[in-house]
Short mmCIF file of C-alpha atoms and ligand atoms in Angstrom, two decimals:
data_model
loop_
_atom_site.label_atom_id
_atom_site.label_comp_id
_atom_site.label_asym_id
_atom_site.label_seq_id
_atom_site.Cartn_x
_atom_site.Cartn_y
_atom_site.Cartn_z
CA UNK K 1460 197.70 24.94 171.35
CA UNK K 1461 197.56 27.92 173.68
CA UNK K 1462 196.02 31.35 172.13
CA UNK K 1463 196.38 34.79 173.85
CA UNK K 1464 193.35 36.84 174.78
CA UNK K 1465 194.03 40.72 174.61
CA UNK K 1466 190.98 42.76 176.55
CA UNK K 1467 191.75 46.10 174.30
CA UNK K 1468 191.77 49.76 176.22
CA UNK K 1469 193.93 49.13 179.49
CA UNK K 1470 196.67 51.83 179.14
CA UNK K 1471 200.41 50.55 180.06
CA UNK K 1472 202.55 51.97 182.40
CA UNK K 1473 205.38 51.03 184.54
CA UNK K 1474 208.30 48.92 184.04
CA UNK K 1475 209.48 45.81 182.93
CA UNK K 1476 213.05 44.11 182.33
CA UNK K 1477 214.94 43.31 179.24
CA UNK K 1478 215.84 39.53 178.08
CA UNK K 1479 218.91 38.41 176.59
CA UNK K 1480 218.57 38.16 172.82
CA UNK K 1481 217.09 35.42 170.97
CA UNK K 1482 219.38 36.47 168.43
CA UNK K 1483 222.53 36.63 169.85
CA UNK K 1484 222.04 33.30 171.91
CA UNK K 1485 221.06 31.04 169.09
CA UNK K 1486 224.92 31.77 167.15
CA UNK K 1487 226.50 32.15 170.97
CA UNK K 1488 225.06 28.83 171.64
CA UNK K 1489 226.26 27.08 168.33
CA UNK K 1490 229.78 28.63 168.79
CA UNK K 1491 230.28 26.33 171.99
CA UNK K 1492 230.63 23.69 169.60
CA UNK K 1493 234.27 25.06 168.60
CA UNK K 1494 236.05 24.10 171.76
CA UNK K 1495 235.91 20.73 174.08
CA UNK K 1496 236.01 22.60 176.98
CA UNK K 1497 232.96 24.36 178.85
CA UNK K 1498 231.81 27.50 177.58
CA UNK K 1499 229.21 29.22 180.20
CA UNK K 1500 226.64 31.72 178.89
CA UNK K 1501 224.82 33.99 181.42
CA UNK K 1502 221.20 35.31 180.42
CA UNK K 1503 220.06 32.83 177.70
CA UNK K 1504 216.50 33.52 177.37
CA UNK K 1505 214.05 31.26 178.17
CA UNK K 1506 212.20 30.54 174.57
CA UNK K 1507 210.83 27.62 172.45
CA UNK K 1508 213.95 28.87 169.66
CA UNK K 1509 217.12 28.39 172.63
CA UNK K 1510 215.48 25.32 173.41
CA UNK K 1511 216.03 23.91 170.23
CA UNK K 1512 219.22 25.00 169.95
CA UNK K 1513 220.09 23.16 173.06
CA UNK K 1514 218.40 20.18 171.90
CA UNK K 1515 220.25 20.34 168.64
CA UNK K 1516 223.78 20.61 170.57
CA UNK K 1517 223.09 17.25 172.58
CA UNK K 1518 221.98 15.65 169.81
CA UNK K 1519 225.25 16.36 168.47
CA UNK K 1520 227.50 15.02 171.52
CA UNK K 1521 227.20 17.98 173.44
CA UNK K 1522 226.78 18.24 177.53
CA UNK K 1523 223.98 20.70 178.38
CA UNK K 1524 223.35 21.83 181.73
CA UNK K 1525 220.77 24.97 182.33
CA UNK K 1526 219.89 26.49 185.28
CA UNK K 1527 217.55 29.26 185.03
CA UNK K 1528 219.03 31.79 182.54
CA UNK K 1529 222.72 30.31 182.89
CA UNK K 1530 223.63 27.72 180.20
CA UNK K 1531 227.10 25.55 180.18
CA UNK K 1532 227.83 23.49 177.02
CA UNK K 1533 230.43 20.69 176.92
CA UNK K 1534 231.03 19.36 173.56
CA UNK K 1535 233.98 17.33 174.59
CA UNK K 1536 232.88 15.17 171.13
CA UNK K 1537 230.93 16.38 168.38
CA UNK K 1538 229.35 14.59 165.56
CA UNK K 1539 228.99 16.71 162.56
CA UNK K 1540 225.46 15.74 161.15
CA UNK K 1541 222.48 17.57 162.46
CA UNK K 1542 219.22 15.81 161.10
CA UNK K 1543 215.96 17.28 159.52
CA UNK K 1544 213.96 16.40 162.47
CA UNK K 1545 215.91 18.38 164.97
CA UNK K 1546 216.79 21.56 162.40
CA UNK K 1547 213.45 21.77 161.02
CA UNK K 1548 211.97 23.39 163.67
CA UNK K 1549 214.01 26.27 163.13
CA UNK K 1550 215.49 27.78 160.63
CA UNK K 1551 218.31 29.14 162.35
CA UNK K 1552 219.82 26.07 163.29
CA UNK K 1553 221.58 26.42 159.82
CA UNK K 1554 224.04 28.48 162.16
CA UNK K 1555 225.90 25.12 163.20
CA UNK K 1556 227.52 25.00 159.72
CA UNK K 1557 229.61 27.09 160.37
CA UNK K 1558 231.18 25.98 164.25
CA UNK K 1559 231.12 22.23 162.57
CA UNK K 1560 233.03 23.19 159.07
CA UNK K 1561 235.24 24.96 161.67
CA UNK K 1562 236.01 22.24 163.96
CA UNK K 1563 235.53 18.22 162.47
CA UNK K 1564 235.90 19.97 158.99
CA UNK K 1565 232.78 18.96 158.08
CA UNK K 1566 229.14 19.59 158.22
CA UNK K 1567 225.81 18.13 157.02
CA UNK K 1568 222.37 20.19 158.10
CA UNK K 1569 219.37 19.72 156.56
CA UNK K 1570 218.45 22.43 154.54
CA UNK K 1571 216.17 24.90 155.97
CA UNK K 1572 212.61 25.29 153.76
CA UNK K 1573 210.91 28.76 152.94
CA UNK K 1574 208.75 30.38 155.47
CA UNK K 1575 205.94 32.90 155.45
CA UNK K 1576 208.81 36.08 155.64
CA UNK K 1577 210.24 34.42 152.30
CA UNK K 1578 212.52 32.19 150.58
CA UNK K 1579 215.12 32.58 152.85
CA UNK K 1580 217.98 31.63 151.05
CA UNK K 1581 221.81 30.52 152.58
CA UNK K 1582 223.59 30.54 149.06
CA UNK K 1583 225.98 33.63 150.68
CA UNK K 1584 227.06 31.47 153.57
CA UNK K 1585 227.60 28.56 151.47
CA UNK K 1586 229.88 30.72 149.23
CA UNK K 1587 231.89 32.03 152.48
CA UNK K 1588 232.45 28.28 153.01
CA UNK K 1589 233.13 27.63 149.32
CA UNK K 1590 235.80 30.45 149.61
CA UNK K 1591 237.84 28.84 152.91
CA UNK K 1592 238.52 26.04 150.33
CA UNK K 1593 234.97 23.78 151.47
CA UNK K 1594 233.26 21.52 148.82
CA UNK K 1595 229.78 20.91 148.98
CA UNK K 1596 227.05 18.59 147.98
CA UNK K 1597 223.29 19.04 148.49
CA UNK K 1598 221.39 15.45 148.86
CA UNK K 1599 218.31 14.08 150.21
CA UNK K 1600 217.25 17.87 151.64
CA UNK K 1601 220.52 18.30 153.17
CA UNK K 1602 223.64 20.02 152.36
CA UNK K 1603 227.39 19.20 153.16
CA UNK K 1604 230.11 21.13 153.78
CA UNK K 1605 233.43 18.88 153.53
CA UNK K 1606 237.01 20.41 153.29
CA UNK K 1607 240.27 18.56 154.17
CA UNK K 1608 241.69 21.81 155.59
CA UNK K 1609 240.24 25.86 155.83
CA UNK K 1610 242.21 28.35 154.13
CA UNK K 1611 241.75 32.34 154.85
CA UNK K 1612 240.32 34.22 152.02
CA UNK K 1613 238.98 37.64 150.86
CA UNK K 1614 234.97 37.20 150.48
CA UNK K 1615 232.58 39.17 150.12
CA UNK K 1616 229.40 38.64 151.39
CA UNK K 1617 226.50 41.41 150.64
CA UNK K 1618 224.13 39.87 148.63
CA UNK K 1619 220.98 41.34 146.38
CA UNK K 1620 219.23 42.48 149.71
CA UNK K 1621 222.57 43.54 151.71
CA UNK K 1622 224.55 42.19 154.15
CA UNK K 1623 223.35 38.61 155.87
CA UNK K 1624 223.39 38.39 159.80
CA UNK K 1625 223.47 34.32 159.90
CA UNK K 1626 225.74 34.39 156.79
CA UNK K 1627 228.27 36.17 158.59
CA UNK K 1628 228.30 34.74 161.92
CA UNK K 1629 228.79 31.32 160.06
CA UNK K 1630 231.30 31.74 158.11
CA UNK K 1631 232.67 33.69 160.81
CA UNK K 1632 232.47 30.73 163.00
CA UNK K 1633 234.29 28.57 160.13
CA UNK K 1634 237.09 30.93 159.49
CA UNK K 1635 238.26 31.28 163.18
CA UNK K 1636 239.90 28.18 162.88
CA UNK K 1637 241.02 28.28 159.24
CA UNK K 1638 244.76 28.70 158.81
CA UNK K 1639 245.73 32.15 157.47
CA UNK K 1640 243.92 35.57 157.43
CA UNK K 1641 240.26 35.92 156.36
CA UNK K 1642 238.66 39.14 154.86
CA UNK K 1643 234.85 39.00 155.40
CA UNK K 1644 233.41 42.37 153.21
CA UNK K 1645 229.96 43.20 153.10
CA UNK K 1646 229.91 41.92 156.68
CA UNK K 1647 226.49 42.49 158.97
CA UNK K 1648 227.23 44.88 161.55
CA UNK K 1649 224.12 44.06 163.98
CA UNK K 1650 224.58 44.36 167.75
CA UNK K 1651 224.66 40.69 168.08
CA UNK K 1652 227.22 39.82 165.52
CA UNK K 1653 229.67 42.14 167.43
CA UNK K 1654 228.12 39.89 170.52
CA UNK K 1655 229.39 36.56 168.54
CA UNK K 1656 232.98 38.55 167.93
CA UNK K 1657 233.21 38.94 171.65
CA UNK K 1658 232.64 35.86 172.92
CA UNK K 1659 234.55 33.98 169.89
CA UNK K 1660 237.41 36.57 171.31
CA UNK K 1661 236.92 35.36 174.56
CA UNK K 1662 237.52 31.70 173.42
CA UNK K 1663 240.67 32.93 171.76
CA UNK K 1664 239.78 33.62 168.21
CA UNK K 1665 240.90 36.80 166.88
CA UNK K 1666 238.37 38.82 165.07
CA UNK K 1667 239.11 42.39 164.48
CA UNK K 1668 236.21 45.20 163.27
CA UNK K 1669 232.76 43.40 164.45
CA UNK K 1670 230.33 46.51 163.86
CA UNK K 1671 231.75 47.75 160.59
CA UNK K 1672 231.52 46.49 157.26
CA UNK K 1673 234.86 44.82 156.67
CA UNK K 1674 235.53 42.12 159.45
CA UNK K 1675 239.58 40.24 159.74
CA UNK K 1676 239.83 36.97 161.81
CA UNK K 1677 242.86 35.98 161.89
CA UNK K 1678 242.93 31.85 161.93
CA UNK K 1679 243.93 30.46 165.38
CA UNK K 1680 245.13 26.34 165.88
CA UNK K 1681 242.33 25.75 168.60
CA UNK K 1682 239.93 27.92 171.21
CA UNK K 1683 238.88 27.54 174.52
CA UNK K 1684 236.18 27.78 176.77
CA UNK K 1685 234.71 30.97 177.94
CA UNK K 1686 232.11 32.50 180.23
CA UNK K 1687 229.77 35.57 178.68
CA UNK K 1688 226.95 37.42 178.86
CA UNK K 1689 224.35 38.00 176.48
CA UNK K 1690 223.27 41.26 175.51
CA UNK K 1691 219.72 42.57 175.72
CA UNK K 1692 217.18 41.79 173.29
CA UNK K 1693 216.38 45.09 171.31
CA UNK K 1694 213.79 43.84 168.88
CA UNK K 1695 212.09 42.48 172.68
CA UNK K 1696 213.04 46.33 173.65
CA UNK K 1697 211.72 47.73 170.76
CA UNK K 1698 208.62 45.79 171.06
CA UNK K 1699 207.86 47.39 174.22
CA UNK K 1700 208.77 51.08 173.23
CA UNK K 1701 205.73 50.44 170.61
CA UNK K 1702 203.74 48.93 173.10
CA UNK K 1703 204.09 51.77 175.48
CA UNK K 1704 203.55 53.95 172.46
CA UNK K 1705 200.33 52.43 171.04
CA UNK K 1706 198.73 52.08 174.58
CA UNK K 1707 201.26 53.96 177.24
CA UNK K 1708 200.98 56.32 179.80
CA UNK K 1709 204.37 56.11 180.61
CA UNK K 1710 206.39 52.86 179.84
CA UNK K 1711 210.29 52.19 180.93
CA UNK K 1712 212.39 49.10 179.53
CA UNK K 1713 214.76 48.34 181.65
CA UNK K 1714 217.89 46.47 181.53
CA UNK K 1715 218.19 47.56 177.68
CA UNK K 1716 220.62 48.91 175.33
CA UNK K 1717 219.48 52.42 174.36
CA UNK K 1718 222.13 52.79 172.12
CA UNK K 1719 221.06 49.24 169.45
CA UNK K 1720 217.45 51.02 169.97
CA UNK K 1721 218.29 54.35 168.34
CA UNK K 1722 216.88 53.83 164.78
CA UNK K 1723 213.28 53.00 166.87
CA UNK K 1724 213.29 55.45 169.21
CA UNK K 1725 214.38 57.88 166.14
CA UNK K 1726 210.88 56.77 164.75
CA UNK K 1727 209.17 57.00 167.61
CA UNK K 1728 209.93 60.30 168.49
CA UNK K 1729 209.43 61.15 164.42
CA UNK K 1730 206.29 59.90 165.39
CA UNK K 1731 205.71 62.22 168.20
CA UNK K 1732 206.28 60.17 171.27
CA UNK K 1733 208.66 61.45 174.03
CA UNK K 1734 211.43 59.25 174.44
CA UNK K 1735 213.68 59.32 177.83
CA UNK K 1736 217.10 57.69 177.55
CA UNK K 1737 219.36 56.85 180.75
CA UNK K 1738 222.36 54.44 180.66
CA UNK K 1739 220.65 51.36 180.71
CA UNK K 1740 216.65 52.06 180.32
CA UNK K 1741 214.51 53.49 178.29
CA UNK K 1742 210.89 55.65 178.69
CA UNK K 1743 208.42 56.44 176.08
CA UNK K 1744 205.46 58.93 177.24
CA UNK K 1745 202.39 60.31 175.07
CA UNK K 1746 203.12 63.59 173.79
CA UNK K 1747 199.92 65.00 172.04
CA UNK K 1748 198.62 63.43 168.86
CA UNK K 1749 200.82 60.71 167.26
CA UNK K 1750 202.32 61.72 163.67
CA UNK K 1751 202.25 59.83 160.41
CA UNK K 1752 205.67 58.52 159.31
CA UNK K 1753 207.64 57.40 156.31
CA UNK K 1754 209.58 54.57 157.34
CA UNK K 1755 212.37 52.01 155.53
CA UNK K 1756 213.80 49.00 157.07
CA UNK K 1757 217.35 48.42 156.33
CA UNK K 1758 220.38 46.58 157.75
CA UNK K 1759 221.72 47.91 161.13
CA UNK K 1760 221.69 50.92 161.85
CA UNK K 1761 218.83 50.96 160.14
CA UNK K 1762 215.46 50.44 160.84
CA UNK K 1763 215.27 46.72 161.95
CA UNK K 1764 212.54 44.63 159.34
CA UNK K 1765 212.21 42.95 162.84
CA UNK K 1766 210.08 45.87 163.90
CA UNK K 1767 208.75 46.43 160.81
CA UNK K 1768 204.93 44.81 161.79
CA UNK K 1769 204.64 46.38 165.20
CA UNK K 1770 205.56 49.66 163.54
CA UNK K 1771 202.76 49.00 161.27
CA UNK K 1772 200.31 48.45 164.57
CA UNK K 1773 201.23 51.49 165.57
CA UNK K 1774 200.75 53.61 162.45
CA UNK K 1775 197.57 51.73 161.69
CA UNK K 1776 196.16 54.42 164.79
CA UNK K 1777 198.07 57.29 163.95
CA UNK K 1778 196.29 60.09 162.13
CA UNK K 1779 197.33 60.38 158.52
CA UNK K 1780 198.78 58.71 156.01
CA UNK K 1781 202.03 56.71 156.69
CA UNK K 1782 204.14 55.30 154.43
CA UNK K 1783 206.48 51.65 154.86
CA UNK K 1784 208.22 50.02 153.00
CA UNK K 1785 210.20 46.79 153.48
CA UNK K 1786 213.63 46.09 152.19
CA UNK K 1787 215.45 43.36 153.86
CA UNK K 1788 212.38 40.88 153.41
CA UNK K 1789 210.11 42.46 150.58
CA UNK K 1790 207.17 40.03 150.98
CA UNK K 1791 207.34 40.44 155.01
CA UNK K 1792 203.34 41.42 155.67
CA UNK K 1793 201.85 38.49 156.70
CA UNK K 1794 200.28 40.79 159.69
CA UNK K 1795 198.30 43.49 157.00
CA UNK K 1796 195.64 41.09 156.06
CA UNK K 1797 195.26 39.84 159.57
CA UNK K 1798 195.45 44.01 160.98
CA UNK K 1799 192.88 44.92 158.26
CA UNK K 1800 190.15 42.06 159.97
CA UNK K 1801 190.82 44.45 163.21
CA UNK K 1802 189.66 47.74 161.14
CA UNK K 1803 193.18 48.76 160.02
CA UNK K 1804 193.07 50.61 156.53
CA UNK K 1805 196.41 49.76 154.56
CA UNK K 1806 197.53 48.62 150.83
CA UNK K 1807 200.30 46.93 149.67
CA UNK K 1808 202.14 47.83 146.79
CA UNK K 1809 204.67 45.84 146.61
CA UNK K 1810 207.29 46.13 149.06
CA UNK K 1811 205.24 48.86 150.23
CA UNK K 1812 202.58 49.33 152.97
CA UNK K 1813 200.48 52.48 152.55
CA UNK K 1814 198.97 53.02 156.06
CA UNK K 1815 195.47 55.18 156.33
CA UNK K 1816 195.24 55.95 160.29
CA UNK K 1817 191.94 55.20 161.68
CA UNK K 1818 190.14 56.24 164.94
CA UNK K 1819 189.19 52.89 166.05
CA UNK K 1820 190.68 48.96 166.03
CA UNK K 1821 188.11 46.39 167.15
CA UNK K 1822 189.30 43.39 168.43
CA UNK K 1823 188.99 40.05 166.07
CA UNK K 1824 190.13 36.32 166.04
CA UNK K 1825 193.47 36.75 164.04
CA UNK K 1826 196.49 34.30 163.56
CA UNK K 1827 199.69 34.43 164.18
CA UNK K 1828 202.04 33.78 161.26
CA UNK K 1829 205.33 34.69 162.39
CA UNK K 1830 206.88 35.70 165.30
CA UNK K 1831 206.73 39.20 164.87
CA UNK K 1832 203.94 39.42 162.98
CA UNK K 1833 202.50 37.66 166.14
CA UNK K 1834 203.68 40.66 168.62
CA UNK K 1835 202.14 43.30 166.09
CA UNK K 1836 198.57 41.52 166.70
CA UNK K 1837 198.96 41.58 170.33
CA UNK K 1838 200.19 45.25 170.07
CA UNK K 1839 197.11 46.09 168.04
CA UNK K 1840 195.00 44.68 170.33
CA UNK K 1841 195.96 46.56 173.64
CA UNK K 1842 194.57 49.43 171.56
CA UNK K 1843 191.10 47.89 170.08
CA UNK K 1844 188.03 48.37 171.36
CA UNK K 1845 186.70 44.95 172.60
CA UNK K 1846 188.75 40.92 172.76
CA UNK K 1847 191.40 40.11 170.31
CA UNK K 1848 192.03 36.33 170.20
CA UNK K 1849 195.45 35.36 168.89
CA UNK K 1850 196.09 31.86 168.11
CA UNK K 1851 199.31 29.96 166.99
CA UNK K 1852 201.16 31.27 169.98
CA UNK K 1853 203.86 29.21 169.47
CA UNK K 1854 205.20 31.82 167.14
CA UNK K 1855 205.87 34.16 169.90
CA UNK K 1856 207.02 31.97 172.36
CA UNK K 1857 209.93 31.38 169.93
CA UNK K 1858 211.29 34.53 170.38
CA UNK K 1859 209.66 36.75 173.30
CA UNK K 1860 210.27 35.59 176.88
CA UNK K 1861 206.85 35.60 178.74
CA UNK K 1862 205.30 38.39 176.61
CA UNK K 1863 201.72 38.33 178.43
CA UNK K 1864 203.40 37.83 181.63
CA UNK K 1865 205.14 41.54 181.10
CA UNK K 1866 202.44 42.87 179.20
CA UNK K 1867 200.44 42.05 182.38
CA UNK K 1868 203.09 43.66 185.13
CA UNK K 1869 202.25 46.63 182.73
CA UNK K 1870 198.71 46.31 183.26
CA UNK K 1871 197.65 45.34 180.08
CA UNK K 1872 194.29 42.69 180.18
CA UNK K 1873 196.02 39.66 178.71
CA UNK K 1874 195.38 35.91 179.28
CA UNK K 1875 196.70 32.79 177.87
CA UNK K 1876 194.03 30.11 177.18
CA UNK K 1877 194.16 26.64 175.55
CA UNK K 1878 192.30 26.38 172.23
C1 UD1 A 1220 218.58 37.31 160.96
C2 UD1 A 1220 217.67 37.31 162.17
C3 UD1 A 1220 216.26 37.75 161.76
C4 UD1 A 1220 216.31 39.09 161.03
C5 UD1 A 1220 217.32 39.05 159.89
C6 UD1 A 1220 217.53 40.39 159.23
C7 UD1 A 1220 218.59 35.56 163.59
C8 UD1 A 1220 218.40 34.23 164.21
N1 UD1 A 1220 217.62 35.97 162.74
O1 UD1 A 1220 218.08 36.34 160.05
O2 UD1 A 1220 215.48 37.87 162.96
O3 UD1 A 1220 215.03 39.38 160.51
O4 UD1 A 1220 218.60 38.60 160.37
O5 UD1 A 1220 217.95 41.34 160.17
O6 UD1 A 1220 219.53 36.27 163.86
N2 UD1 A 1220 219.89 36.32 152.02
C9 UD1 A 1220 220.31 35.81 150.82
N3 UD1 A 1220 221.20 34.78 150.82
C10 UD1 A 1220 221.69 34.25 151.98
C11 UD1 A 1220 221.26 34.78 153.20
C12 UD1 A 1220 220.36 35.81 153.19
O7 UD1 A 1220 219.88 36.27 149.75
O8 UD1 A 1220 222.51 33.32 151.92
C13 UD1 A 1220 218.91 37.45 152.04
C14 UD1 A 1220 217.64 37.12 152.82
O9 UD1 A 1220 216.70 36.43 152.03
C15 UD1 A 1220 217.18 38.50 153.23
C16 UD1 A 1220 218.50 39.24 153.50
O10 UD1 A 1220 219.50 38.51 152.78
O11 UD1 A 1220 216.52 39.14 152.15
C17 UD1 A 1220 218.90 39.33 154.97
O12 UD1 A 1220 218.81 38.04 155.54
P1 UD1 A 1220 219.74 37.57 156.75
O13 UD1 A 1220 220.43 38.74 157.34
O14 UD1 A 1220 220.60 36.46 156.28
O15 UD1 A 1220 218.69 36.99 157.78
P2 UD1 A 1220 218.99 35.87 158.85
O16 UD1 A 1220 220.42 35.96 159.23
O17 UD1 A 1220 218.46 34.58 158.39
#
């Protein structure tokens, strides 16, 4: 297993290039599954999570040919059973449900298990299904989704902690090809469900009001294939905007999205940072001493909980006392314990992280426990004083594209070594 060494006090500055998202591609990806013919998707990123995805679609029947970030998917024949030893690797895999209910009218997935951000739940996708007129039965660890035909319904799916990204793109995916007109309330409005509205568009569904609240697909006989590109990773983005805050002189993303970022760079500049937008790139530049902040993370527009642990590297410097708190995954702070072992002075209290700025991080062995718990560490440790080992890398090469390898153009001190 490879861990990443972070020499702390090199300040960033420069540019690097945006990814496609991790989170668009993994749905995209699953949604070639609703159409024999080719689908070709341009900027798949190049991560441990699209891999499986891939490996998941050919275990299925599906064609897979990748060169560099280009993907085309054939899935001329599809079997409709995806086993616990290729889902189990990630949890979003449960996002074929939905293209397989659609298509061979049924589905079997393993269930996905907890993991360290929380129980992770899929009861509001399984009652979208339920609601296009699916049965189910859960057996052996895995559940099936059976229905002689999909019907369009009315269902609403905002659950105890809001609206559910996967949730929606699945039964999204399912009710594209259910006869009649479905009503999805309580839909998720992130960027990259509007980028699985597009390209299901492109196919030939016909999915009206992807980035508001109340989403109507109309049910179509069949789709086609289609060519698309997917849109820049902001959490990647966002990543970087931190990183050039915690240890910038003067950091531009390029290739981004400014407007998915605006809840961050909101922050950052409530923070103190100066933020410089053009159409498709980003700068953030020191601008005096860094302010406290009170900070929520909440379902798009909101503040993204997929920031929530860099944000919390980058408060752990700033002077004062800053306040987070975590609603979309209340038990998400894996990363305080391991932050605190680098000199960071912060208490839970319940969803709640109370944040006590100090002068000084020192670098420490700390592991990884998710993926973007994973980034905060390495974020922290561009700013410590002395080496800050991460191990269990494999968490971020699930979701960020050669994250030392960017870190580095930026002249951060950052190498990858086997443990
Ligand atoms: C997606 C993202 C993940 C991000 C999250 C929230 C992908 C591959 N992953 O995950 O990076 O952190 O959105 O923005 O896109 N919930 C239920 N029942 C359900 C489904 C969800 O109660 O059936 C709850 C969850 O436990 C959580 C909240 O709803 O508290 C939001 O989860 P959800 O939006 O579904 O997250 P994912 O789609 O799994």
């Amino acid at each position: 297993m490879d861990k990443i060494l972070v020499h702390g006090g090199n300040g960033l500055a420069g540019s690097i290039k945006i990814s496609g998202s991790k989170n668009s591609a993994l749905p995209i990806l699953a949604a070639t599954l609703l159409t024999r013919e080719p689908c070709t998707i341009h900027r798949v990123p190049d991560l441990s999570d699209t891999h499986y995805m891939l490996q998941i679609l050919m275990h299925l029947g599906a064609q897979v040919e990748r060169a560099s970030g280009t993907v085309t998917v054939t899935a001329e024949k599809t079997d409709s059973v995806a086993p616990y030893d290729v889902v189990r690797k990630m949890r979003a895999s449960v996002c074929v449900l939905g293209p397989l209910l659609g298509r061979c009218k049924e589905a079997t997935v393993a269930l996905p298990g907890g993991c360290v951000i929380g129980d992770r739940p899929i009861d509001l996708h399984l009652k979208g299904f339920e609601a296009l007129g699916a049965a189910m039965r859960v057996q052996g660890g895995d559940v099936k989704v059976f229905a002689p035909k999909l019907n369009g319904a009315v269902i609403n799916l905002r659950g105890k902690f809001g609206p559910t990204v996967l949730g929606t793109d699945n039964v999204m995916m399912a009710a594209v090809l259910a006869e009649g007109t479905t009503v999805i309330e309580g839909a998720a409005a992130e960027p990259e469900v509007c980028d699985l509205a597009d390209f299901l568009n492109k196919m030939g569904a016909k999915i009206e009001g992807a980035g508001t609240r109340r989403l109507i697909i109309e049910g179509v006989k069949e789709l086609h294939g289609a060519e698309h590109d997917i849109i820049p990773d902001r959490i990647e983005a966002g990543t970087f905007l931190v990183a050039g805050a915690i240890a910038g002189k003067g950091v531009t993303i390029n290739r981004a999205e400014p407007q998915h970022l605006t809840a961050i760079t909101n922050a950052l500049t409530g923070c103190g940072f100066k933020i410089e937008a053009k159409k498709n790139s980003l700068t953030v530049l020191p601008n005096g001493v860094a302010k406290p902040l009170e900070l929520e993370t909440e379902p798009y527009p909101g503040f993204p909980t997929d920031m929530q642990a860099q944000m919390c590297a980058l408060l752990s410097t700033t002077d004062g006392i800053s306040v987070v708190t975590e609603n979309v995954f209340p038990q998400r702070y894996m990363h305080v314990a391991e932050l605190k072992r680098m000199g960071a002075n912060m208490q839970l209290e319940g969803s709640t992280a109370v944040i006590q700025g100090v002068h000084r991080l020192t670098g420490a062995p700390v592991m990884a426990s998710d993926l973007r718990a994973s980034a905060a560490l390495v974020l922290a440790g561009l700013k410590a004083e002395g080496i800050t080992e991460v191990s269990r890398v494999y968490h971020i090469d699930r979701g960020y594209e050669h994250l030392d390898e960017k870190l580095s153009e930026l002249g951060a001190h950052i190498e990858r070594v086997k443990e």
